[in-house]
Tab-separated table of C-alpha atoms in Angstrom:
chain	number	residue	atom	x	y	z
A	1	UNK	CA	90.974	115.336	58.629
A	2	UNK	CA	90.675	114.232	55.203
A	3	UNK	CA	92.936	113.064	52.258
A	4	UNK	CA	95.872	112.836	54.573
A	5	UNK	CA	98.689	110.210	54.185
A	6	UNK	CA	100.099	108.286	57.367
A	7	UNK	CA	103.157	108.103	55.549
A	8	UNK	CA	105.853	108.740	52.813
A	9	UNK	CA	104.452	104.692	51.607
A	10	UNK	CA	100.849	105.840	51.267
A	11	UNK	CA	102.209	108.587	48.679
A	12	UNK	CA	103.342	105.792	46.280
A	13	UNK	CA	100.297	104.664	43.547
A	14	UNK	CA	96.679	105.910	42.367
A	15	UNK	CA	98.424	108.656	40.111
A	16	UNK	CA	96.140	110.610	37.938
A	17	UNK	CA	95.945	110.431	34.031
A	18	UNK	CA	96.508	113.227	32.115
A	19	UNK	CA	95.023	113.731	28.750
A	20	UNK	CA	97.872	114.769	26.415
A	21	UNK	CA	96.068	116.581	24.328
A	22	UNK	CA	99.131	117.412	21.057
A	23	UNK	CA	99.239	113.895	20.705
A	24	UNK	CA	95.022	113.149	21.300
A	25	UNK	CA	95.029	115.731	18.766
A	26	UNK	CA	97.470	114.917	16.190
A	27	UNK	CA	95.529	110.759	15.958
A	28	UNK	CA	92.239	111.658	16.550
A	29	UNK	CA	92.620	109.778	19.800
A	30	UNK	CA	92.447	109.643	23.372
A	31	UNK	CA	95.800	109.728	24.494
A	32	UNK	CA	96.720	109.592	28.543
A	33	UNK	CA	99.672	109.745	30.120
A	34	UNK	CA	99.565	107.834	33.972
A	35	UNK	CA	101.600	110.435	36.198
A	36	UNK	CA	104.136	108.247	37.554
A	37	UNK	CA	106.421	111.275	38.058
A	38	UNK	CA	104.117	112.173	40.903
A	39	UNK	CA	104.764	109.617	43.327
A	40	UNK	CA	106.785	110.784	45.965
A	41	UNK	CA	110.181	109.416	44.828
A	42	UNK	CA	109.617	111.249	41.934
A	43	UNK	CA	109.276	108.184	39.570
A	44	UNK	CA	107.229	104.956	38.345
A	45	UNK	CA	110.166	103.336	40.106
A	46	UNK	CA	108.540	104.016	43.742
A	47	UNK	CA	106.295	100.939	42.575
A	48	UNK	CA	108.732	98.454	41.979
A	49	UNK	CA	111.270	99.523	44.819
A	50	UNK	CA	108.124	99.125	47.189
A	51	UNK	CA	107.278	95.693	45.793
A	52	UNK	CA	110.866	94.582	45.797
A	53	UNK	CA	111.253	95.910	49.552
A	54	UNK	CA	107.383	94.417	50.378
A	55	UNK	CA	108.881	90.752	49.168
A	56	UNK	CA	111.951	90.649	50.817
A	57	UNK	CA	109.923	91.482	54.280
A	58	UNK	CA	107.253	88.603	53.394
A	59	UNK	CA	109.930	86.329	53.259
A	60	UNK	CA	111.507	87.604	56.155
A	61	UNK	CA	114.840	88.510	54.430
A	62	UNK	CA	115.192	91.724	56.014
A	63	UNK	CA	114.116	93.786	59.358
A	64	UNK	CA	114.730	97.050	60.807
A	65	UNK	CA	118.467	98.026	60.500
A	66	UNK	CA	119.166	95.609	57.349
A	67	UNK	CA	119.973	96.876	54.175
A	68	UNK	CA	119.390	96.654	50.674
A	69	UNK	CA	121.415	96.634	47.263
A	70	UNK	CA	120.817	96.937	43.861
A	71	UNK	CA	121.998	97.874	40.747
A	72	UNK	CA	119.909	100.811	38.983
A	73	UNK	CA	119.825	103.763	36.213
A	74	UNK	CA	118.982	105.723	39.295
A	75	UNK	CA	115.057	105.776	39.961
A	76	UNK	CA	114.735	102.574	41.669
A	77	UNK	CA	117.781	103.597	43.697
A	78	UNK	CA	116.115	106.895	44.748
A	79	UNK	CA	112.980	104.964	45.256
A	80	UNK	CA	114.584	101.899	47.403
A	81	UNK	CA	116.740	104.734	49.431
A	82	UNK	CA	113.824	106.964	50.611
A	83	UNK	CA	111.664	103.695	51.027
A	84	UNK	CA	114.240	102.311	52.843
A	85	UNK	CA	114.676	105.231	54.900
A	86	UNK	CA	111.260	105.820	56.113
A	87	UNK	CA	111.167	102.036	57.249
A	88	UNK	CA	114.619	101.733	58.678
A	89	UNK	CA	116.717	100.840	55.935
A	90	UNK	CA	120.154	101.500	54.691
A	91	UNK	CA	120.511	101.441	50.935
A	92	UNK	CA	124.064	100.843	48.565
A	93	UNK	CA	123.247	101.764	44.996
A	94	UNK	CA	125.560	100.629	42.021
A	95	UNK	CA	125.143	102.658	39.056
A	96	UNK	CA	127.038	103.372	35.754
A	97	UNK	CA	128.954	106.353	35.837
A	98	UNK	CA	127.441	107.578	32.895
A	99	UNK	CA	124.570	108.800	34.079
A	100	UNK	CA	123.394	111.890	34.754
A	101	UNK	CA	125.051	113.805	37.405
A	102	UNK	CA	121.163	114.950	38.418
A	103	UNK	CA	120.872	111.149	39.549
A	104	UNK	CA	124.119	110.924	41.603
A	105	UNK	CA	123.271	113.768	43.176
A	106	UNK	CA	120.167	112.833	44.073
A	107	UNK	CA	121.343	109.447	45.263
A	108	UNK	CA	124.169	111.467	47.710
A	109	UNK	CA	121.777	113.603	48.849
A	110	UNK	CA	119.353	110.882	50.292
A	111	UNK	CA	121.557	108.774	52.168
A	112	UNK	CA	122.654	106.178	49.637
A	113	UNK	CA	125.882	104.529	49.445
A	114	UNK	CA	126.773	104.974	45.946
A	115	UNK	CA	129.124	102.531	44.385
A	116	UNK	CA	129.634	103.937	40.605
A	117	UNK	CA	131.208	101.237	37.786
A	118	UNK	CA	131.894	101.363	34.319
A	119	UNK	CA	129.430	100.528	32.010
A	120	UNK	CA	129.831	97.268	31.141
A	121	UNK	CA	127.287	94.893	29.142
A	122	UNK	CA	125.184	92.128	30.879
A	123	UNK	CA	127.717	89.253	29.523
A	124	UNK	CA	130.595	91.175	31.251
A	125	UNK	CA	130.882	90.580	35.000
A	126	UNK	CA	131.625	94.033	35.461
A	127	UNK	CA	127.734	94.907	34.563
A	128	UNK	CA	126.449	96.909	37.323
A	129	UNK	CA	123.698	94.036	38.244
A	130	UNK	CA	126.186	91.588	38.531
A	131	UNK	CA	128.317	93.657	40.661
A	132	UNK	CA	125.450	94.588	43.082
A	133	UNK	CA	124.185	90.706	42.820
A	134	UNK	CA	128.155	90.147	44.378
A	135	UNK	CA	128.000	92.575	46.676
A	136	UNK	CA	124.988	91.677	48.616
A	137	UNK	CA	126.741	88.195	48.992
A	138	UNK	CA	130.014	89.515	50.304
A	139	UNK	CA	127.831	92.081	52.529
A	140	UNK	CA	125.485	89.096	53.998
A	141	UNK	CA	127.838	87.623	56.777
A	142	UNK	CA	128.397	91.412	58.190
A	143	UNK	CA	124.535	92.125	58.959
A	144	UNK	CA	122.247	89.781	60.912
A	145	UNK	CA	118.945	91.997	60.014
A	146	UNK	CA	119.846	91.160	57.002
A	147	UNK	CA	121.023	92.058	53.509
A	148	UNK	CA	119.290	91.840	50.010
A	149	UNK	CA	119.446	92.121	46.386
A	150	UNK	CA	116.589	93.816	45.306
A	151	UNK	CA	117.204	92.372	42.104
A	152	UNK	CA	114.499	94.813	39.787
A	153	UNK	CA	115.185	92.589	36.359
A	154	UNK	CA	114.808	89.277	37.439
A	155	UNK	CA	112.925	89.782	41.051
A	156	UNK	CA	109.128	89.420	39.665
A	157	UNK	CA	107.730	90.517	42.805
A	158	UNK	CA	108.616	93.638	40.738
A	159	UNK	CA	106.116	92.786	37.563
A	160	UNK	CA	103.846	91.521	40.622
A	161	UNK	CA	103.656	94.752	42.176
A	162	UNK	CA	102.274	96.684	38.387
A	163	UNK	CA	99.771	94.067	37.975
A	164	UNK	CA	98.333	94.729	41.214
A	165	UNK	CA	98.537	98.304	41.363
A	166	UNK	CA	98.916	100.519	37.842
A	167	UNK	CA	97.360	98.133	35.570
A	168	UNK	CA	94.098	97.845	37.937
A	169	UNK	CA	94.221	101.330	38.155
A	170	UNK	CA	94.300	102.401	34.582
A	171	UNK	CA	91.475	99.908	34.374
A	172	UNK	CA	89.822	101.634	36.699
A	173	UNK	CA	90.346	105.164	35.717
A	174	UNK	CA	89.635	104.207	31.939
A	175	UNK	CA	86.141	102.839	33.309
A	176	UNK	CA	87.374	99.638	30.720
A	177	UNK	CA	87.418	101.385	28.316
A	178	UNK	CA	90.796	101.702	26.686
A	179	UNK	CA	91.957	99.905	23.495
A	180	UNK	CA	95.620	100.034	23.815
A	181	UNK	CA	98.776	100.411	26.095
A	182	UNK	CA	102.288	101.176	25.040
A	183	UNK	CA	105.125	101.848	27.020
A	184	UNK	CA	109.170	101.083	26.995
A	185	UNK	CA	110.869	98.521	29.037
A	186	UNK	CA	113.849	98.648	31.223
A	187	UNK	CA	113.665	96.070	33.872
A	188	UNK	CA	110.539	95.178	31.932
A	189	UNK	CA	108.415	95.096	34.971
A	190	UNK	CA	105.737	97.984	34.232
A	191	UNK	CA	104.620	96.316	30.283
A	192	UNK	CA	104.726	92.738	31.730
A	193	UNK	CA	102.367	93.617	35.287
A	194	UNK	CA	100.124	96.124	33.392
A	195	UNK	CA	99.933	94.094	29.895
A	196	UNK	CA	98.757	90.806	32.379
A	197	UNK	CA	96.361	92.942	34.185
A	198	UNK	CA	94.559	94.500	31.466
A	199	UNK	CA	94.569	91.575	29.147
A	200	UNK	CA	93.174	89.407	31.924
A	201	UNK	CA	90.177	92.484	31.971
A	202	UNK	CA	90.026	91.968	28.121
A	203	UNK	CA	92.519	90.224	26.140
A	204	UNK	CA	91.432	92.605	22.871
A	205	UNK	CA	93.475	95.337	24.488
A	206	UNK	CA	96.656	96.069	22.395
A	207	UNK	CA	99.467	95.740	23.774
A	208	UNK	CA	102.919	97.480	22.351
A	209	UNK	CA	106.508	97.944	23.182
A	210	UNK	CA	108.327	101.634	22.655
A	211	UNK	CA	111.587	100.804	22.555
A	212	UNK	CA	114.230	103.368	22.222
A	213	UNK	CA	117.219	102.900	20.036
A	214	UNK	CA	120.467	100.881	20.935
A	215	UNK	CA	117.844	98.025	22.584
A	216	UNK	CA	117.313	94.518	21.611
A	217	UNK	CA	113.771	94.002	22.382
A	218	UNK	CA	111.850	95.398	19.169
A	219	UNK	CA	114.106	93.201	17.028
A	220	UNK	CA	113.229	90.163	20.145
A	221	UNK	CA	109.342	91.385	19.683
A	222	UNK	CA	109.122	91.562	15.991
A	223	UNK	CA	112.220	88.911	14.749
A	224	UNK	CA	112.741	86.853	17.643
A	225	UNK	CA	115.985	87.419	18.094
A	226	UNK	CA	118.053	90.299	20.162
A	227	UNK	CA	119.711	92.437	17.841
A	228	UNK	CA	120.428	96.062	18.175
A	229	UNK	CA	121.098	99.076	15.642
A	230	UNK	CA	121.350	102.944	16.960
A	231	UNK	CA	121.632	104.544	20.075
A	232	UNK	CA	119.541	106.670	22.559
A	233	UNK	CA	120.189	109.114	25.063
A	234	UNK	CA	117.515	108.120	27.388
A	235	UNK	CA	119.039	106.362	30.450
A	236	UNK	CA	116.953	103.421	32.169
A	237	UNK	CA	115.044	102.024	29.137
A	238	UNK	CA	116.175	99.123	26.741
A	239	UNK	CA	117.690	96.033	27.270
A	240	UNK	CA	120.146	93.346	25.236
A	241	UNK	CA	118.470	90.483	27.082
A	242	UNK	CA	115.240	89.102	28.116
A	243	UNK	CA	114.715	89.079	32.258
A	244	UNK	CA	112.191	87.483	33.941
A	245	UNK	CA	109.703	90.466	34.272
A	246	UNK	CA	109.907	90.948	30.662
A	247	UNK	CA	109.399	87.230	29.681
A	248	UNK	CA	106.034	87.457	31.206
A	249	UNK	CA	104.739	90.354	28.974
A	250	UNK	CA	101.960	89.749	27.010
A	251	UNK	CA	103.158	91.942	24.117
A	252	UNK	CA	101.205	92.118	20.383
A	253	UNK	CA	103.984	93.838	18.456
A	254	UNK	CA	106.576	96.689	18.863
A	255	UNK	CA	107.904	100.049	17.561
A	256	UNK	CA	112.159	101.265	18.103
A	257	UNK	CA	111.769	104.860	18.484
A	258	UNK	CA	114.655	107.396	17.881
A	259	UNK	CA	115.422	110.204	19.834
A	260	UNK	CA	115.479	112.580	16.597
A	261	UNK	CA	111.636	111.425	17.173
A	262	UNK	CA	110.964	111.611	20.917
A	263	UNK	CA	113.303	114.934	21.956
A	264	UNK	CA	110.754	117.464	19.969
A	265	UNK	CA	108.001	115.887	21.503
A	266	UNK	CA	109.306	116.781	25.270
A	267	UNK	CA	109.869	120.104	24.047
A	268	UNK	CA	106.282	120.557	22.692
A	269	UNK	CA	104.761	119.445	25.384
A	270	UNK	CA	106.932	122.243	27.724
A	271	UNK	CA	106.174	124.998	25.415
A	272	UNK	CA	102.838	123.862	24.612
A	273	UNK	CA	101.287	121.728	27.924
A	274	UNK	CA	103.285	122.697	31.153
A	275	UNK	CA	104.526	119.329	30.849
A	276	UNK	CA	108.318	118.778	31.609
A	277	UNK	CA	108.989	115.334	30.993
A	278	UNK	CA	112.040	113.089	31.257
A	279	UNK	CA	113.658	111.128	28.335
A	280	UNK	CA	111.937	107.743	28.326
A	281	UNK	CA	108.478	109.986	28.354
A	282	UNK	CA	109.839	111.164	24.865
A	283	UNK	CA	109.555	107.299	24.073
A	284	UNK	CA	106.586	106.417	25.190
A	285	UNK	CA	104.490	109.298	23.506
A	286	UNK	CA	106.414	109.209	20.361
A	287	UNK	CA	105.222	105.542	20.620
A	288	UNK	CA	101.846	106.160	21.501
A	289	UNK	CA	101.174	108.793	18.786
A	290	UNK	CA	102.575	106.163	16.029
A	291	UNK	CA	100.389	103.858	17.648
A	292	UNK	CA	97.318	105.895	17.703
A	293	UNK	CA	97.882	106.630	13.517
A	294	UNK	CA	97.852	102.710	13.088
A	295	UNK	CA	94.599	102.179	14.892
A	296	UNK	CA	92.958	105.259	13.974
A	297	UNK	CA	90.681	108.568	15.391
A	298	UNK	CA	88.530	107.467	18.250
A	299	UNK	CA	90.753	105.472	20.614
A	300	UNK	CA	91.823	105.324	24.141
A	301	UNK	CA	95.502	104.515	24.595
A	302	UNK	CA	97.477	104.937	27.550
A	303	UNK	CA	101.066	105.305	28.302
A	304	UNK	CA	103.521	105.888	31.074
A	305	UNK	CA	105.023	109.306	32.171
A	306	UNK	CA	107.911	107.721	33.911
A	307	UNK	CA	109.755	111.095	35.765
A	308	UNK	CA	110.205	114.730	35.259
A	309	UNK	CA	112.858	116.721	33.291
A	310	UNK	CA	114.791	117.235	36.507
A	311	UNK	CA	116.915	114.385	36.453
A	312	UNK	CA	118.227	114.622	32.729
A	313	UNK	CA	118.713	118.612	32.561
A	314	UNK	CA	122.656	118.130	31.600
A	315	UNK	CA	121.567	116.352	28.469
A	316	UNK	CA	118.196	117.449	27.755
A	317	UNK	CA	118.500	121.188	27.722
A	318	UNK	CA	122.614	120.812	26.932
A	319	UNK	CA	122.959	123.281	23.461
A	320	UNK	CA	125.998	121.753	22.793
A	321	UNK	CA	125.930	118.552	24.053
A	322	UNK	CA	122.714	117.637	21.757
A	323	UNK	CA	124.292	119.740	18.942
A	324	UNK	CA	127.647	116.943	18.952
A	325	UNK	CA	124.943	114.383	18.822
A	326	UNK	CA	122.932	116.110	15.652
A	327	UNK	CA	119.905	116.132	18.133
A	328	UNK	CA	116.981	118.762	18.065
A	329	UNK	CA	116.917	120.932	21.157
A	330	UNK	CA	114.441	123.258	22.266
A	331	UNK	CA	114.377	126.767	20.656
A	332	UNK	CA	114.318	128.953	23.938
A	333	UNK	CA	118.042	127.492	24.463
């Protein structure tokens, strides 16, 4: 038998790039996009939830019947949950209840045990990673196979995980020869793992940050300071602080990215390329296309294609809901 999988696990990495060709074609560039949305979980997050889970049983925090908690958007949830559940773990998610109802769903529908908060910011102790941080302590004494915080921002087993696995592979798959990478943070451990990979390949490689609207880290990148102006629809990207993933990131400079920008790209590349993309996708190839103009035709830049369309439907393909927000929408609606 060949190119058989022993497991859900084995699924997770060595996802193809796709050429994008609207955007190659617009710079004059090679632009890829790596198909996270392809690992099994659905989502680049099957990468870090892996690592995260990986750590925790290297340090022998955790065996069969423990569990694990942590605070997510929703991806790394899915991905810890149906990790976790192939190796014999229960999963509680915490989650603003502002997200999509595609992402509770999902969450319900695997097994979790979904805790949903207000949003609060990271200073409030309310924040969703603060509350799963608390939990996980109150839940400790109850389970002797233990209990842990995965801990996605500040856990760099998480950063650890994209330096061994996506940046070698777009290394790889680029045969070295790629000039740039741009992607958006949330936890910020995709940029900082893939940025120390392929600089430590060849430190010319650019390296830039997408970041969407509403976030602190362009103004951190390009002013030093974290500072926000707008807001963004996308859910699991930008941050008001610096975590530990994203300290490590060997970044060279930084766009912010609206959504008035990113949306019509998503819908072009429906209509035009079969691709149906999620919201932080619309950020990272509005980014690379703006980065491909600065360095000009002949390029090879890379990006991330974080998840599919699926999980954002109520807001990406909402008529009315993009109308109240004086957002573009797609024309077939």
């Amino acid at each position: 038998m060949k190119n058989f999988q022993n497991n859900f696990i084995d699924g997770i990495g060595n996802t193809p790039l796709i050429k994008l060709i609207g955007a190659s074609e617009i710079t004059g560039c090679n632009i890829y996009g790596k198909a996270e949305y392809l690992n099994p979980g659905g989502s680049v997050k099957d990468r870090a939830a892996l690592a995260l889970i990986r750590d925790a049983e290297e340090k022998k925090l955790i065996s069969k019947g423990g569990t694990i908690v942590e605070g997510t958007a929703g991806n790394t949830g899915i991905g810890l949950c149906l990790i976790g559940n192939s190796l014999g773990y229960k999963t509680v998610i915490v989650m603003n209840d502002n997200q999509t109802q595609e992402k509770k769903d999902t969450l319900i529908n695997i097994g979790a045990d979904l805790r949903l908060v207000p949003s609060k910011p990271y200073k409030d102790d309310g924040n969703f990673v603060k509350v799963a941080g608390r939990l996980a302590e109150e839940m400790r004494n109850s389970n002797n196979k233990g209990v842990v915080w995965a801990n996605q921002f500040d856990n760099t087993a998480n950063s650890k995980g994209h330096y061994e696995t996506t940046g070698r592979e777009i290394w790889e798959q680029t045969d070295g020869k790629i000039d740039a990478f741009i992607c958006s943070s949330g936890t910020g451990g995709t940029i900082s793992g893939i940025s120390n990979a392929l600089k430590e390949k060849n430190k010319d490689i650019k390296i830039y940050l997408s970041d969407p609207k509403g976030s602190c880290l362009y103004n951190f990148i390009k002013n030093g300071e974290l500072k926000s102006d707008g807001s963004s629809i996308t859910e699991g990207i930008g941050s008001s602080r610096v975590t530990k993933n994203f300290e490590n990131a060997k970044i060279d400079d930084a766009y912010s990215v609206g959504d008035n920008e990113a949306l019509p790209i998503l819908y072009n590349l429906i209509e035009k390329e079969g691709l149906s993309l999620g919201t932080s996708c619309g950020i990272n190839i509005a980014g690379a296309i703006r980065l491909g103009k600065e360095l000009g035709p002949g390029h090879t830049i890379v990006t991330i294609l974080c998840d599919k369309s699926d999980k954002y439907q109520t807001k990406l393909f909402n008529k009315e809901f993009l109308q109240g927000k004086n957002l573009p929408y797609p024309k077939w609606l």
